[in-house]
Amino acid sequence: MIRLGLCCTFRDEPIRFVTTTAAYVNRLSRADGLVKLSALCLANAEALLAALRFCKAADIGCFRVNSQVLPLKTHPQLAYGMEELPQGDGIVRRFRECGAFASLHGLRTCFHPDQFVVLNSRRPDVVDASVRELEYQAEVAEWIGADVINVHGGGTFGDKRKALDDFARALDRLSPRARSRLTVENDDRTFTPADLLPVCKAAGLPLVYDVHHHRCNPDGRSVEEATELALATWNREPLFHLSSPIAGWDGPRPERHHDFVDPHDFPDCWRGLDVTVEVEAKAKEAAVRKLRDDLDARPGAEREDRRTATPRDSPASRPNAE
């Protein structure tokens, strides 16, 4: 069964996650700042429960939780523990209720940390901050039953092999709670499935296969081959990413995401799999619904030019500069 996933926010539904800025909280006393942050955290717990209720009603099987669901949680100067918040116990209890709801109704939850999480950075302070961020998200993931915290491989810094070795070494800094949920995703410029699969195999790390990124940044493997190899890295329900280029495969910058997903970009080899497919489209819940309807209405056979990672006559078929 294909489980379609919604990413973080809504286009039409009146469900909103709230945040604040460090500059604003810095103007407050520590006590007043914690009161403000406590109210935001509780509001986000309520919003998450509303999001999960919507997903159940709309037959959307997975929801990606916003990384800032606890605003400024790991900020260098403003970080806080839940015990410091006036409503800390109630906030945790409400998030756990979200987890109970998700479990009861068979909904999956996951995280995708922001781009500043770079485990293989050459700057120790960036690696330290990345580990703190992953540990925070693992804490919330434990409350809500999320089983994926997905990251990219980071940069190459002029030496791709060393960069991958540094990424693998950084995994040892993570707690079992974070490490057991961590996954890695191929990207549209730097690390392909072929680059990441040896790391996945050596570290026991699942690969979140992004087929759009693979088409933009090909490695000689077909979509079918990459899919099969990615599936083998998982010890639980696999999770993949799907999106379509905003201006089509022949247009400029095909890495940019469209509001919706062209159903012909859905790989035929994914049909019949038991996987989660997160829909990375700007129209959010409308895009998930449209894709589901399109897939239900479309014949099973794919167009040939969407069965490989280099669609015919697309910009991705040309050499990609690192």
PDB file of C-alpha atoms in Angstrom:
ATOM      1  CA  MET A   1       0.000   0.000   0.000  1.00  0.00           C
ATOM      2  CA  ILE A   2       1.262   3.471  -0.886  1.00  0.00           C
ATOM      3  CA  ARG A   3       0.980   5.876   2.032  1.00  0.00           C
ATOM      4  CA  LEU A   4       1.078   9.487   0.798  1.00  0.00           C
ATOM      5  CA  GLY A   5       2.610  12.068   3.100  1.00  0.00           C
ATOM      6  CA  LEU A   6       1.976  15.772   3.688  1.00  0.00           C
ATOM      7  CA  CYS A   7       4.897  18.055   4.516  1.00  0.00           C
ATOM      8  CA  CYS A   8       4.716  20.450   7.471  1.00  0.00           C
ATOM      9  CA  THR A   9       2.134  23.073   6.475  1.00  0.00           C
ATOM     10  CA  PHE A  10      -1.215  23.601   4.804  1.00  0.00           C
ATOM     11  CA  ARG A  11      -2.353  25.639   1.833  1.00  0.00           C
ATOM     12  CA  ASP A  12      -6.087  25.766   2.459  1.00  0.00           C
ATOM     13  CA  GLU A  13      -6.796  24.290   5.881  1.00  0.00           C
ATOM     14  CA  PRO A  14      -6.841  26.809   8.775  1.00  0.00           C
ATOM     15  CA  ILE A  15      -4.107  24.934  10.641  1.00  0.00           C
ATOM     16  CA  ARG A  16      -1.030  26.986  11.442  1.00  0.00           C
ATOM     17  CA  PHE A  17       2.180  26.405  13.355  1.00  0.00           C
ATOM     18  CA  VAL A  18       3.580  29.457  15.119  1.00  0.00           C
ATOM     19  CA  THR A  19       7.086  30.646  15.828  1.00  0.00           C
ATOM     20  CA  THR A  20       8.992  33.719  16.932  1.00  0.00           C
ATOM     21  CA  THR A  21      12.364  35.317  16.419  1.00  0.00           C
ATOM     22  CA  ALA A  22      15.402  35.358  18.650  1.00  0.00           C
ATOM     23  CA  ALA A  23      15.432  39.150  18.365  1.00  0.00           C
ATOM     24  CA  TYR A  24      11.937  39.369  19.858  1.00  0.00           C
ATOM     25  CA  VAL A  25      12.584  36.970  22.730  1.00  0.00           C
ATOM     26  CA  ASN A  26      15.913  38.660  23.468  1.00  0.00           C
ATOM     27  CA  ARG A  27      14.007  41.852  24.284  1.00  0.00           C
ATOM     28  CA  LEU A  28      12.160  40.024  27.047  1.00  0.00           C
ATOM     29  CA  SER A  29      13.371  38.987  30.466  1.00  0.00           C
ATOM     30  CA  ARG A  30      14.271  35.308  30.748  1.00  0.00           C
ATOM     31  CA  ALA A  31      11.062  34.640  32.688  1.00  0.00           C
ATOM     32  CA  ASP A  32       8.852  36.476  30.214  1.00  0.00           C
ATOM     33  CA  GLY A  33      10.644  34.829  27.309  1.00  0.00           C
ATOM     34  CA  LEU A  34       9.917  31.384  28.728  1.00  0.00           C
ATOM     35  CA  VAL A  35       6.250  32.304  29.166  1.00  0.00           C
ATOM     36  CA  LYS A  36       6.100  33.360  25.507  1.00  0.00           C
ATOM     37  CA  LEU A  37       7.887  30.233  24.300  1.00  0.00           C
ATOM     38  CA  SER A  38       5.693  28.020  26.467  1.00  0.00           C
ATOM     39  CA  ALA A  39       2.558  29.451  24.866  1.00  0.00           C
ATOM     40  CA  LEU A  40       3.963  28.899  21.371  1.00  0.00           C
ATOM     41  CA  CYS A  41       4.964  25.304  22.124  1.00  0.00           C
ATOM     42  CA  LEU A  42       1.520  24.500  23.487  1.00  0.00           C
ATOM     43  CA  ALA A  43      -0.139  26.121  20.462  1.00  0.00           C
ATOM     44  CA  ASN A  44       2.014  23.988  18.174  1.00  0.00           C
ATOM     45  CA  ALA A  45       1.097  20.831  20.052  1.00  0.00           C
ATOM     46  CA  GLU A  46      -2.563  21.707  19.496  1.00  0.00           C
ATOM     47  CA  ALA A  47      -1.871  22.462  15.826  1.00  0.00           C
ATOM     48  CA  LEU A  48      -0.143  19.101  15.408  1.00  0.00           C
ATOM     49  CA  LEU A  49      -3.138  17.291  16.820  1.00  0.00           C
ATOM     50  CA  ALA A  50      -5.386  19.225  14.417  1.00  0.00           C
ATOM     51  CA  ALA A  51      -3.051  18.317  11.540  1.00  0.00           C
ATOM     52  CA  LEU A  52      -3.201  14.635  12.425  1.00  0.00           C
ATOM     53  CA  ARG A  53      -6.976  14.751  12.701  1.00  0.00           C
ATOM     54  CA  PHE A  54      -7.113  16.324   9.261  1.00  0.00           C
ATOM     55  CA  CYS A  55      -4.805  13.655   7.827  1.00  0.00           C
ATOM     56  CA  LYS A  56      -7.004  10.904   9.213  1.00  0.00           C
ATOM     57  CA  ALA A  57     -10.137  12.470   7.746  1.00  0.00           C
ATOM     58  CA  ALA A  58      -8.444  13.137   4.383  1.00  0.00           C
ATOM     59  CA  ASP A  59      -6.874   9.663   4.130  1.00  0.00           C
ATOM     60  CA  ILE A  60      -3.348  11.101   4.193  1.00  0.00           C
ATOM     61  CA  GLY A  61      -1.125   8.534   5.855  1.00  0.00           C
ATOM     62  CA  CYS A  62       1.902  10.551   6.973  1.00  0.00           C
ATOM     63  CA  PHE A  63       2.624  14.028   8.312  1.00  0.00           C
ATOM     64  CA  ARG A  64       6.046  15.655   8.411  1.00  0.00           C
ATOM     65  CA  VAL A  65       6.400  17.770  11.558  1.00  0.00           C
ATOM     66  CA  ASN A  66       7.879  21.247  11.282  1.00  0.00           C
ATOM     67  CA  SER A  67      11.403  21.391  12.675  1.00  0.00           C
ATOM     68  CA  GLN A  68      10.541  24.498  14.717  1.00  0.00           C
ATOM     69  CA  VAL A  69       7.574  22.949  16.483  1.00  0.00           C
ATOM     70  CA  LEU A  70       9.389  23.969  19.701  1.00  0.00           C
ATOM     71  CA  PRO A  71      10.638  27.427  18.660  1.00  0.00           C
ATOM     72  CA  LEU A  72      14.250  28.348  19.482  1.00  0.00           C
ATOM     73  CA  LYS A  73      14.671  25.092  21.387  1.00  0.00           C
ATOM     74  CA  THR A  74      18.388  24.813  20.557  1.00  0.00           C
ATOM     75  CA  HIS A  75      19.247  28.493  20.081  1.00  0.00           C
ATOM     76  CA  PRO A  76      22.770  29.207  21.410  1.00  0.00           C
ATOM     77  CA  GLN A  77      21.567  31.845  23.893  1.00  0.00           C
ATOM     78  CA  LEU A  78      17.856  31.090  24.296  1.00  0.00           C
ATOM     79  CA  ALA A  79      17.782  27.288  24.504  1.00  0.00           C
ATOM     80  CA  TYR A  80      15.545  25.783  27.148  1.00  0.00           C
ATOM     81  CA  GLY A  81      14.535  22.487  28.691  1.00  0.00           C
ATOM     82  CA  MET A  82      10.893  21.538  28.966  1.00  0.00           C
ATOM     83  CA  GLU A  83      11.179  21.693  32.752  1.00  0.00           C
ATOM     84  CA  GLU A  84      11.900  25.438  32.439  1.00  0.00           C
ATOM     85  CA  LEU A  85       8.645  26.229  30.655  1.00  0.00           C
ATOM     86  CA  PRO A  86       5.653  27.224  32.824  1.00  0.00           C
ATOM     87  CA  GLN A  87       3.454  24.710  30.994  1.00  0.00           C
ATOM     88  CA  GLY A  88       6.212  22.215  30.242  1.00  0.00           C
ATOM     89  CA  ASP A  89       4.467  19.134  31.602  1.00  0.00           C
ATOM     90  CA  GLY A  90       1.251  19.990  29.804  1.00  0.00           C
ATOM     91  CA  ILE A  91       3.086  20.562  26.536  1.00  0.00           C
ATOM     92  CA  VAL A  92       4.783  17.174  26.684  1.00  0.00           C
ATOM     93  CA  ARG A  93       1.505  15.538  27.644  1.00  0.00           C
ATOM     94  CA  ARG A  94      -0.231  17.126  24.635  1.00  0.00           C
ATOM     95  CA  PHE A  95       2.487  15.959  22.256  1.00  0.00           C
ATOM     96  CA  ARG A  96       2.186  12.461  23.682  1.00  0.00           C
ATOM     97  CA  GLU A  97      -1.550  12.648  22.978  1.00  0.00           C
ATOM     98  CA  CYS A  98      -0.629  13.425  19.360  1.00  0.00           C
ATOM     99  CA  GLY A  99       1.461  10.257  19.346  1.00  0.00           C
ATOM    100  CA  ALA A 100      -1.369   8.216  20.804  1.00  0.00           C
ATOM    101  CA  PHE A 101      -3.755   9.552  18.159  1.00  0.00           C
ATOM    102  CA  ALA A 102      -1.301   8.755  15.366  1.00  0.00           C
ATOM    103  CA  SER A 103      -0.746   5.247  16.684  1.00  0.00           C
ATOM    104  CA  LEU A 104      -4.460   4.575  17.103  1.00  0.00           C
ATOM    105  CA  HIS A 105      -5.227   5.601  13.525  1.00  0.00           C
ATOM    106  CA  GLY A 106      -2.154   4.196  11.795  1.00  0.00           C
ATOM    107  CA  LEU A 107      -0.658   7.575  10.915  1.00  0.00           C
ATOM    108  CA  ARG A 108       3.066   8.013  10.440  1.00  0.00           C
ATOM    109  CA  THR A 109       5.027  11.075  11.571  1.00  0.00           C
ATOM    110  CA  CYS A 110       8.541  12.138  10.673  1.00  0.00           C
ATOM    111  CA  PHE A 111      11.011  15.036  10.739  1.00  0.00           C
ATOM    112  CA  HIS A 112      13.267  16.643   8.140  1.00  0.00           C
ATOM    113  CA  PRO A 113      15.690  19.046   9.907  1.00  0.00           C
ATOM    114  CA  ASP A 114      16.525  22.389   8.332  1.00  0.00           C
ATOM    115  CA  GLN A 115      19.469  22.830   5.987  1.00  0.00           C
ATOM    116  CA  PHE A 116      21.749  24.205   8.706  1.00  0.00           C
ATOM    117  CA  VAL A 117      22.056  20.647  10.065  1.00  0.00           C
ATOM    118  CA  VAL A 118      25.367  19.567   8.490  1.00  0.00           C
ATOM    119  CA  LEU A 119      26.911  16.603  10.244  1.00  0.00           C
ATOM    120  CA  ASN A 120      30.057  16.634   8.124  1.00  0.00           C
ATOM    121  CA  SER A 121      30.820  20.342   8.376  1.00  0.00           C
ATOM    122  CA  ARG A 122      34.482  21.307   8.669  1.00  0.00           C
ATOM    123  CA  ARG A 123      33.415  23.675  11.467  1.00  0.00           C
ATOM    124  CA  PRO A 124      33.134  21.929  14.852  1.00  0.00           C
ATOM    125  CA  ASP A 125      30.593  24.473  16.078  1.00  0.00           C
ATOM    126  CA  VAL A 126      28.282  23.636  13.163  1.00  0.00           C
ATOM    127  CA  VAL A 127      28.577  19.914  13.907  1.00  0.00           C
ATOM    128  CA  ASP A 128      27.872  20.597  17.592  1.00  0.00           C
ATOM    129  CA  ALA A 129      24.780  22.622  16.691  1.00  0.00           C
ATOM    130  CA  SER A 130      23.649  19.927  14.276  1.00  0.00           C
ATOM    131  CA  VAL A 131      23.884  17.250  16.947  1.00  0.00           C
ATOM    132  CA  ARG A 132      21.914  19.431  19.389  1.00  0.00           C
ATOM    133  CA  GLU A 133      19.203  19.946  16.776  1.00  0.00           C
ATOM    134  CA  LEU A 134      18.937  16.244  16.012  1.00  0.00           C
ATOM    135  CA  GLU A 135      18.734  15.404  19.721  1.00  0.00           C
ATOM    136  CA  TYR A 136      15.939  17.928  20.205  1.00  0.00           C
ATOM    137  CA  GLN A 137      13.970  16.516  17.293  1.00  0.00           C
ATOM    138  CA  ALA A 138      14.561  12.999  18.591  1.00  0.00           C
ATOM    139  CA  GLU A 139      13.072  14.051  21.921  1.00  0.00           C
ATOM    140  CA  VAL A 140       9.868  15.246  20.246  1.00  0.00           C
ATOM    141  CA  ALA A 141       9.932  12.235  17.918  1.00  0.00           C
ATOM    142  CA  GLU A 142       9.873   9.975  20.953  1.00  0.00           C
ATOM    143  CA  TRP A 143       6.829  11.787  22.339  1.00  0.00           C
ATOM    144  CA  ILE A 144       4.841  11.478  19.116  1.00  0.00           C
ATOM    145  CA  GLY A 145       6.126   8.124  17.873  1.00  0.00           C
ATOM    146  CA  ALA A 146       7.948   9.498  14.809  1.00  0.00           C
ATOM    147  CA  ASP A 147      10.360   6.952  13.337  1.00  0.00           C
ATOM    148  CA  VAL A 148      12.288   9.111  10.825  1.00  0.00           C
ATOM    149  CA  ILE A 149      14.578  12.110  11.228  1.00  0.00           C
ATOM    150  CA  ASN A 150      15.856  12.653   7.721  1.00  0.00           C
ATOM    151  CA  VAL A 151      19.019  14.577   6.808  1.00  0.00           C
ATOM    152  CA  HIS A 152      21.110  15.240   3.720  1.00  0.00           C
ATOM    153  CA  GLY A 153      24.703  14.136   3.433  1.00  0.00           C
ATOM    154  CA  GLY A 154      26.029  17.686   3.730  1.00  0.00           C
ATOM    155  CA  GLY A 155      28.746  19.234   1.577  1.00  0.00           C
ATOM    156  CA  THR A 156      31.747  17.776  -0.189  1.00  0.00           C
ATOM    157  CA  PHE A 157      34.164  20.565   0.809  1.00  0.00           C
ATOM    158  CA  GLY A 158      36.348  19.629  -2.138  1.00  0.00           C
ATOM    159  CA  ASP A 159      36.724  15.970  -1.146  1.00  0.00           C
ATOM    160  CA  LYS A 160      33.600  13.838  -1.477  1.00  0.00           C
ATOM    161  CA  ARG A 161      35.133  10.695   0.010  1.00  0.00           C
ATOM    162  CA  LYS A 162      36.417  12.487   3.114  1.00  0.00           C
ATOM    163  CA  ALA A 163      33.092  14.273   3.454  1.00  0.00           C
ATOM    164  CA  LEU A 164      31.232  10.964   3.539  1.00  0.00           C
ATOM    165  CA  ASP A 165      33.722   9.564   6.061  1.00  0.00           C
ATOM    166  CA  ASP A 166      33.192  12.627   8.266  1.00  0.00           C
ATOM    167  CA  PHE A 167      29.424  12.185   7.993  1.00  0.00           C
ATOM    168  CA  ALA A 168      29.716   8.552   9.078  1.00  0.00           C
ATOM    169  CA  ARG A 169      31.956   9.440  12.032  1.00  0.00           C
ATOM    170  CA  ALA A 170      29.498  12.070  13.247  1.00  0.00           C
ATOM    171  CA  LEU A 171      26.833   9.396  13.639  1.00  0.00           C
ATOM    172  CA  ASP A 172      28.700   8.114  16.682  1.00  0.00           C
ATOM    173  CA  ARG A 173      27.914  11.363  18.496  1.00  0.00           C
ATOM    174  CA  LEU A 174      24.181  10.731  18.422  1.00  0.00           C
ATOM    175  CA  SER A 175      22.222   9.139  21.237  1.00  0.00           C
ATOM    176  CA  PRO A 176      20.461   5.826  20.523  1.00  0.00           C
ATOM    177  CA  ARG A 177      17.176   7.758  20.460  1.00  0.00           C
ATOM    178  CA  ALA A 178      18.395   9.985  17.632  1.00  0.00           C
ATOM    179  CA  ARG A 179      20.569   7.431  15.858  1.00  0.00           C
ATOM    180  CA  SER A 180      17.794   4.848  15.582  1.00  0.00           C
ATOM    181  CA  ARG A 181      15.578   7.359  13.753  1.00  0.00           C
ATOM    182  CA  LEU A 182      18.174   8.929  11.483  1.00  0.00           C
ATOM    183  CA  THR A 183      17.930   8.505   7.711  1.00  0.00           C
ATOM    184  CA  VAL A 184      19.857  10.116   4.850  1.00  0.00           C
ATOM    185  CA  GLU A 185      18.547  11.419   1.524  1.00  0.00           C
ATOM    186  CA  ASN A 186      20.173  11.836  -1.867  1.00  0.00           C
ATOM    187  CA  ASP A 187      20.175  15.456  -3.046  1.00  0.00           C
ATOM    188  CA  ASP A 188      19.906  17.278  -6.350  1.00  0.00           C
ATOM    189  CA  ARG A 189      23.490  18.582  -6.539  1.00  0.00           C
ATOM    190  CA  THR A 190      25.968  16.686  -4.401  1.00  0.00           C
ATOM    191  CA  PHE A 191      25.318  13.155  -3.143  1.00  0.00           C
ATOM    192  CA  THR A 192      23.594  10.600  -5.361  1.00  0.00           C
ATOM    193  CA  PRO A 193      22.157   7.255  -4.257  1.00  0.00           C
ATOM    194  CA  ALA A 194      25.382   5.624  -5.478  1.00  0.00           C
ATOM    195  CA  ASP A 195      27.395   7.921  -3.187  1.00  0.00           C
ATOM    196  CA  LEU A 196      25.254   7.272  -0.122  1.00  0.00           C
ATOM    197  CA  LEU A 197      24.434   3.580  -0.391  1.00  0.00           C
ATOM    198  CA  PRO A 198      27.873   2.396   0.834  1.00  0.00           C
ATOM    199  CA  VAL A 199      27.494   4.640   3.901  1.00  0.00           C
ATOM    200  CA  CYS A 200      23.987   3.307   4.449  1.00  0.00           C
ATOM    201  CA  LYS A 201      25.205  -0.271   4.252  1.00  0.00           C
ATOM    202  CA  ALA A 202      28.180   0.277   6.572  1.00  0.00           C
ATOM    203  CA  ALA A 203      26.251   2.299   9.149  1.00  0.00           C
ATOM    204  CA  GLY A 204      22.891   0.553   8.931  1.00  0.00           C
ATOM    205  CA  LEU A 205      21.350   3.843   7.831  1.00  0.00           C
ATOM    206  CA  PRO A 206      18.138   3.848   5.740  1.00  0.00           C
ATOM    207  CA  LEU A 207      18.181   5.782   2.459  1.00  0.00           C
ATOM    208  CA  VAL A 208      15.271   8.117   1.811  1.00  0.00           C
ATOM    209  CA  TYR A 209      15.198   7.895  -1.970  1.00  0.00           C
ATOM    210  CA  ASP A 210      14.207  11.178  -3.620  1.00  0.00           C
ATOM    211  CA  VAL A 211      13.422  10.343  -7.233  1.00  0.00           C
ATOM    212  CA  HIS A 212      13.234  14.007  -8.301  1.00  0.00           C
ATOM    213  CA  HIS A 213      16.724  14.635  -6.912  1.00  0.00           C
ATOM    214  CA  HIS A 214      17.980  11.492  -8.645  1.00  0.00           C
ATOM    215  CA  ARG A 215      16.619  12.707 -11.969  1.00  0.00           C
ATOM    216  CA  CYS A 216      18.369  16.052 -11.456  1.00  0.00           C
ATOM    217  CA  ASN A 217      21.593  14.468 -10.177  1.00  0.00           C
ATOM    218  CA  PRO A 218      21.880  11.072 -11.895  1.00  0.00           C
ATOM    219  CA  ASP A 219      24.469   8.414 -11.143  1.00  0.00           C
ATOM    220  CA  GLY A 220      24.008   5.867 -13.931  1.00  0.00           C
ATOM    221  CA  ARG A 221      21.450   3.824 -12.022  1.00  0.00           C
ATOM    222  CA  SER A 222      17.860   3.580 -13.187  1.00  0.00           C
ATOM    223  CA  VAL A 223      14.966   4.499 -10.933  1.00  0.00           C
ATOM    224  CA  GLU A 224      14.158   0.788 -10.659  1.00  0.00           C
ATOM    225  CA  GLU A 225      17.697  -0.059  -9.550  1.00  0.00           C
ATOM    226  CA  ALA A 226      17.893   2.803  -7.063  1.00  0.00           C
ATOM    227  CA  THR A 227      14.476   1.914  -5.682  1.00  0.00           C
ATOM    228  CA  GLU A 228      15.454  -1.715  -5.098  1.00  0.00           C
ATOM    229  CA  LEU A 229      18.729  -0.748  -3.422  1.00  0.00           C
ATOM    230  CA  ALA A 230      17.030   1.881  -1.238  1.00  0.00           C
ATOM    231  CA  LEU A 231      14.354  -0.577  -0.132  1.00  0.00           C
ATOM    232  CA  ALA A 232      17.064  -2.962   1.064  1.00  0.00           C
ATOM    233  CA  THR A 233      18.407  -0.366   3.523  1.00  0.00           C
ATOM    234  CA  TRP A 234      15.191  -0.207   5.553  1.00  0.00           C
ATOM    235  CA  ASN A 235      14.252  -2.252   8.612  1.00  0.00           C
ATOM    236  CA  ARG A 236      10.797  -0.647   8.764  1.00  0.00           C
ATOM    237  CA  GLU A 237       8.391   0.865   6.246  1.00  0.00           C
ATOM    238  CA  PRO A 238      10.516   2.702   3.668  1.00  0.00           C
ATOM    239  CA  LEU A 239      10.002   6.390   3.036  1.00  0.00           C
ATOM    240  CA  PHE A 240      10.577   8.059  -0.348  1.00  0.00           C
ATOM    241  CA  HIS A 241      10.198  11.598  -1.699  1.00  0.00           C
ATOM    242  CA  LEU A 242       8.370  12.702  -4.833  1.00  0.00           C
ATOM    243  CA  SER A 243       8.009  16.053  -6.585  1.00  0.00           C
ATOM    244  CA  SER A 244       7.880  17.555 -10.071  1.00  0.00           C
ATOM    245  CA  PRO A 245       9.840  20.414 -11.653  1.00  0.00           C
ATOM    246  CA  ILE A 246       8.055  23.754 -11.693  1.00  0.00           C
ATOM    247  CA  ALA A 247       8.781  24.421 -15.377  1.00  0.00           C
ATOM    248  CA  GLY A 248       8.911  20.818 -16.557  1.00  0.00           C
ATOM    249  CA  TRP A 249      11.965  18.698 -17.265  1.00  0.00           C
ATOM    250  CA  ASP A 250      12.871  20.814 -20.282  1.00  0.00           C
ATOM    251  CA  GLY A 251      12.560  24.088 -18.400  1.00  0.00           C
ATOM    252  CA  PRO A 252      15.159  26.038 -16.424  1.00  0.00           C
ATOM    253  CA  ARG A 253      16.261  24.801 -12.994  1.00  0.00           C
ATOM    254  CA  PRO A 254      14.356  21.517 -12.904  1.00  0.00           C
ATOM    255  CA  GLU A 255      15.282  21.081  -9.233  1.00  0.00           C
ATOM    256  CA  ARG A 256      12.615  23.616  -8.227  1.00  0.00           C
ATOM    257  CA  HIS A 257       9.357  22.086  -7.019  1.00  0.00           C
ATOM    258  CA  HIS A 258       5.989  22.543  -8.706  1.00  0.00           C
ATOM    259  CA  ASP A 259       2.767  23.274  -6.823  1.00  0.00           C
ATOM    260  CA  PHE A 260       1.545  19.818  -7.819  1.00  0.00           C
ATOM    261  CA  VAL A 261       3.017  16.470  -8.898  1.00  0.00           C
ATOM    262  CA  ASP A 262       2.757  15.222 -12.451  1.00  0.00           C
ATOM    263  CA  PRO A 263       1.444  11.661 -12.031  1.00  0.00           C
ATOM    264  CA  HIS A 264       3.803  10.550 -14.810  1.00  0.00           C
ATOM    265  CA  ASP A 265       6.686  11.383 -12.466  1.00  0.00           C
ATOM    266  CA  PHE A 266       5.438   8.708 -10.060  1.00  0.00           C
ATOM    267  CA  PRO A 267       7.653   5.690 -10.856  1.00  0.00           C
ATOM    268  CA  ASP A 268       5.756   2.687 -12.104  1.00  0.00           C
ATOM    269  CA  CYS A 269       8.011   0.448  -9.999  1.00  0.00           C
ATOM    270  CA  TRP A 270       6.656   2.077  -6.834  1.00  0.00           C
ATOM    271  CA  ARG A 271       3.159   0.825  -7.486  1.00  0.00           C
ATOM    272  CA  GLY A 272       2.275  -2.076  -5.235  1.00  0.00           C
ATOM    273  CA  LEU A 273       5.013  -1.294  -2.709  1.00  0.00           C
ATOM    274  CA  ASP A 274       4.350  -0.826   0.972  1.00  0.00           C
ATOM    275  CA  VAL A 275       6.051   2.550   1.288  1.00  0.00           C
ATOM    276  CA  THR A 276       5.454   6.101   2.435  1.00  0.00           C
ATOM    277  CA  VAL A 277       5.792   8.673  -0.332  1.00  0.00           C
ATOM    278  CA  GLU A 278       6.108  12.225   0.931  1.00  0.00           C
ATOM    279  CA  VAL A 279       4.675  14.683  -1.585  1.00  0.00           C
ATOM    280  CA  GLU A 280       6.998  17.675  -1.713  1.00  0.00           C
ATOM    281  CA  ALA A 281       4.732  20.107  -3.554  1.00  0.00           C
ATOM    282  CA  LYS A 282       3.867  23.706  -2.794  1.00  0.00           C
ATOM    283  CA  ALA A 283       0.115  23.140  -2.919  1.00  0.00           C
ATOM    284  CA  LYS A 284       0.466  20.936   0.167  1.00  0.00           C
ATOM    285  CA  GLU A 285      -2.717  19.048   1.064  1.00  0.00           C
ATOM    286  CA  ALA A 286      -4.308  19.942  -2.292  1.00  0.00           C
ATOM    287  CA  ALA A 287      -1.324  18.397  -4.074  1.00  0.00           C
ATOM    288  CA  VAL A 288      -1.560  15.191  -2.038  1.00  0.00           C
ATOM    289  CA  ARG A 289      -5.248  14.841  -2.809  1.00  0.00           C
ATOM    290  CA  LYS A 290      -4.763  15.546  -6.513  1.00  0.00           C
ATOM    291  CA  LEU A 291      -1.916  13.054  -6.802  1.00  0.00           C
ATOM    292  CA  ARG A 292      -3.986  10.356  -5.130  1.00  0.00           C
ATOM    293  CA  ASP A 293      -6.889  11.024  -7.493  1.00  0.00           C
ATOM    294  CA  ASP A 294      -4.572  11.097 -10.510  1.00  0.00           C
ATOM    295  CA  LEU A 295      -2.915   7.817  -9.567  1.00  0.00           C
ATOM    296  CA  ASP A 296      -6.281   6.161  -9.045  1.00  0.00           C
ATOM    297  CA  ALA A 297      -7.418   7.332 -12.457  1.00  0.00           C
ATOM    298  CA  ARG A 298      -4.229   6.699 -14.415  1.00  0.00           C
ATOM    299  CA  PRO A 299      -3.425   3.393 -16.124  1.00  0.00           C
ATOM    300  CA  GLY A 300      -0.650   1.375 -14.471  1.00  0.00           C
ATOM    301  CA  ALA A 301       1.918   1.776 -17.238  1.00  0.00           C
ATOM    302  CA  GLU A 302       4.348   4.670 -16.997  1.00  0.00           C
ATOM    303  CA  ARG A 303       5.686   6.651 -19.903  1.00  0.00           C
ATOM    304  CA  GLU A 304       9.084   5.246 -20.782  1.00  0.00           C
ATOM    305  CA  ASP A 305      10.857   8.564 -20.248  1.00  0.00           C
ATOM    306  CA  ARG A 306      10.007   8.526 -16.550  1.00  0.00           C
ATOM    307  CA  ARG A 307      11.375   5.046 -15.805  1.00  0.00           C
ATOM    308  CA  THR A 308      14.997   6.103 -15.437  1.00  0.00           C
ATOM    309  CA  ALA A 309      16.813   8.764 -13.495  1.00  0.00           C
ATOM    310  CA  THR A 310      17.563  10.652 -16.710  1.00  0.00           C
ATOM    311  CA  PRO A 311      14.254  11.491 -18.420  1.00  0.00           C
ATOM    312  CA  ARG A 312      14.602  11.765 -22.157  1.00  0.00           C
ATOM    313  CA  ASP A 313      15.638  15.250 -23.335  1.00  0.00           C
ATOM    314  CA  SER A 314      15.571  16.630 -19.802  1.00  0.00           C
ATOM    315  CA  PRO A 315      18.269  18.896 -18.363  1.00  0.00           C
ATOM    316  CA  ALA A 316      19.080  16.041 -15.965  1.00  0.00           C
ATOM    317  CA  SER A 317      20.371  13.997 -18.877  1.00  0.00           C
ATOM    318  CA  ARG A 318      23.223  16.435 -19.259  1.00  0.00           C
ATOM    319  CA  PRO A 319      26.349  16.319 -17.029  1.00  0.00           C
ATOM    320  CA  ASN A 320      25.705  17.797 -13.605  1.00  0.00           C
ATOM    321  CA  ALA A 321      28.449  19.981 -12.145  1.00  0.00           C
ATOM    322  CA  GLU A 322      29.117  19.361  -8.496  1.00  0.00           C
TER     323      GLU A 322
END
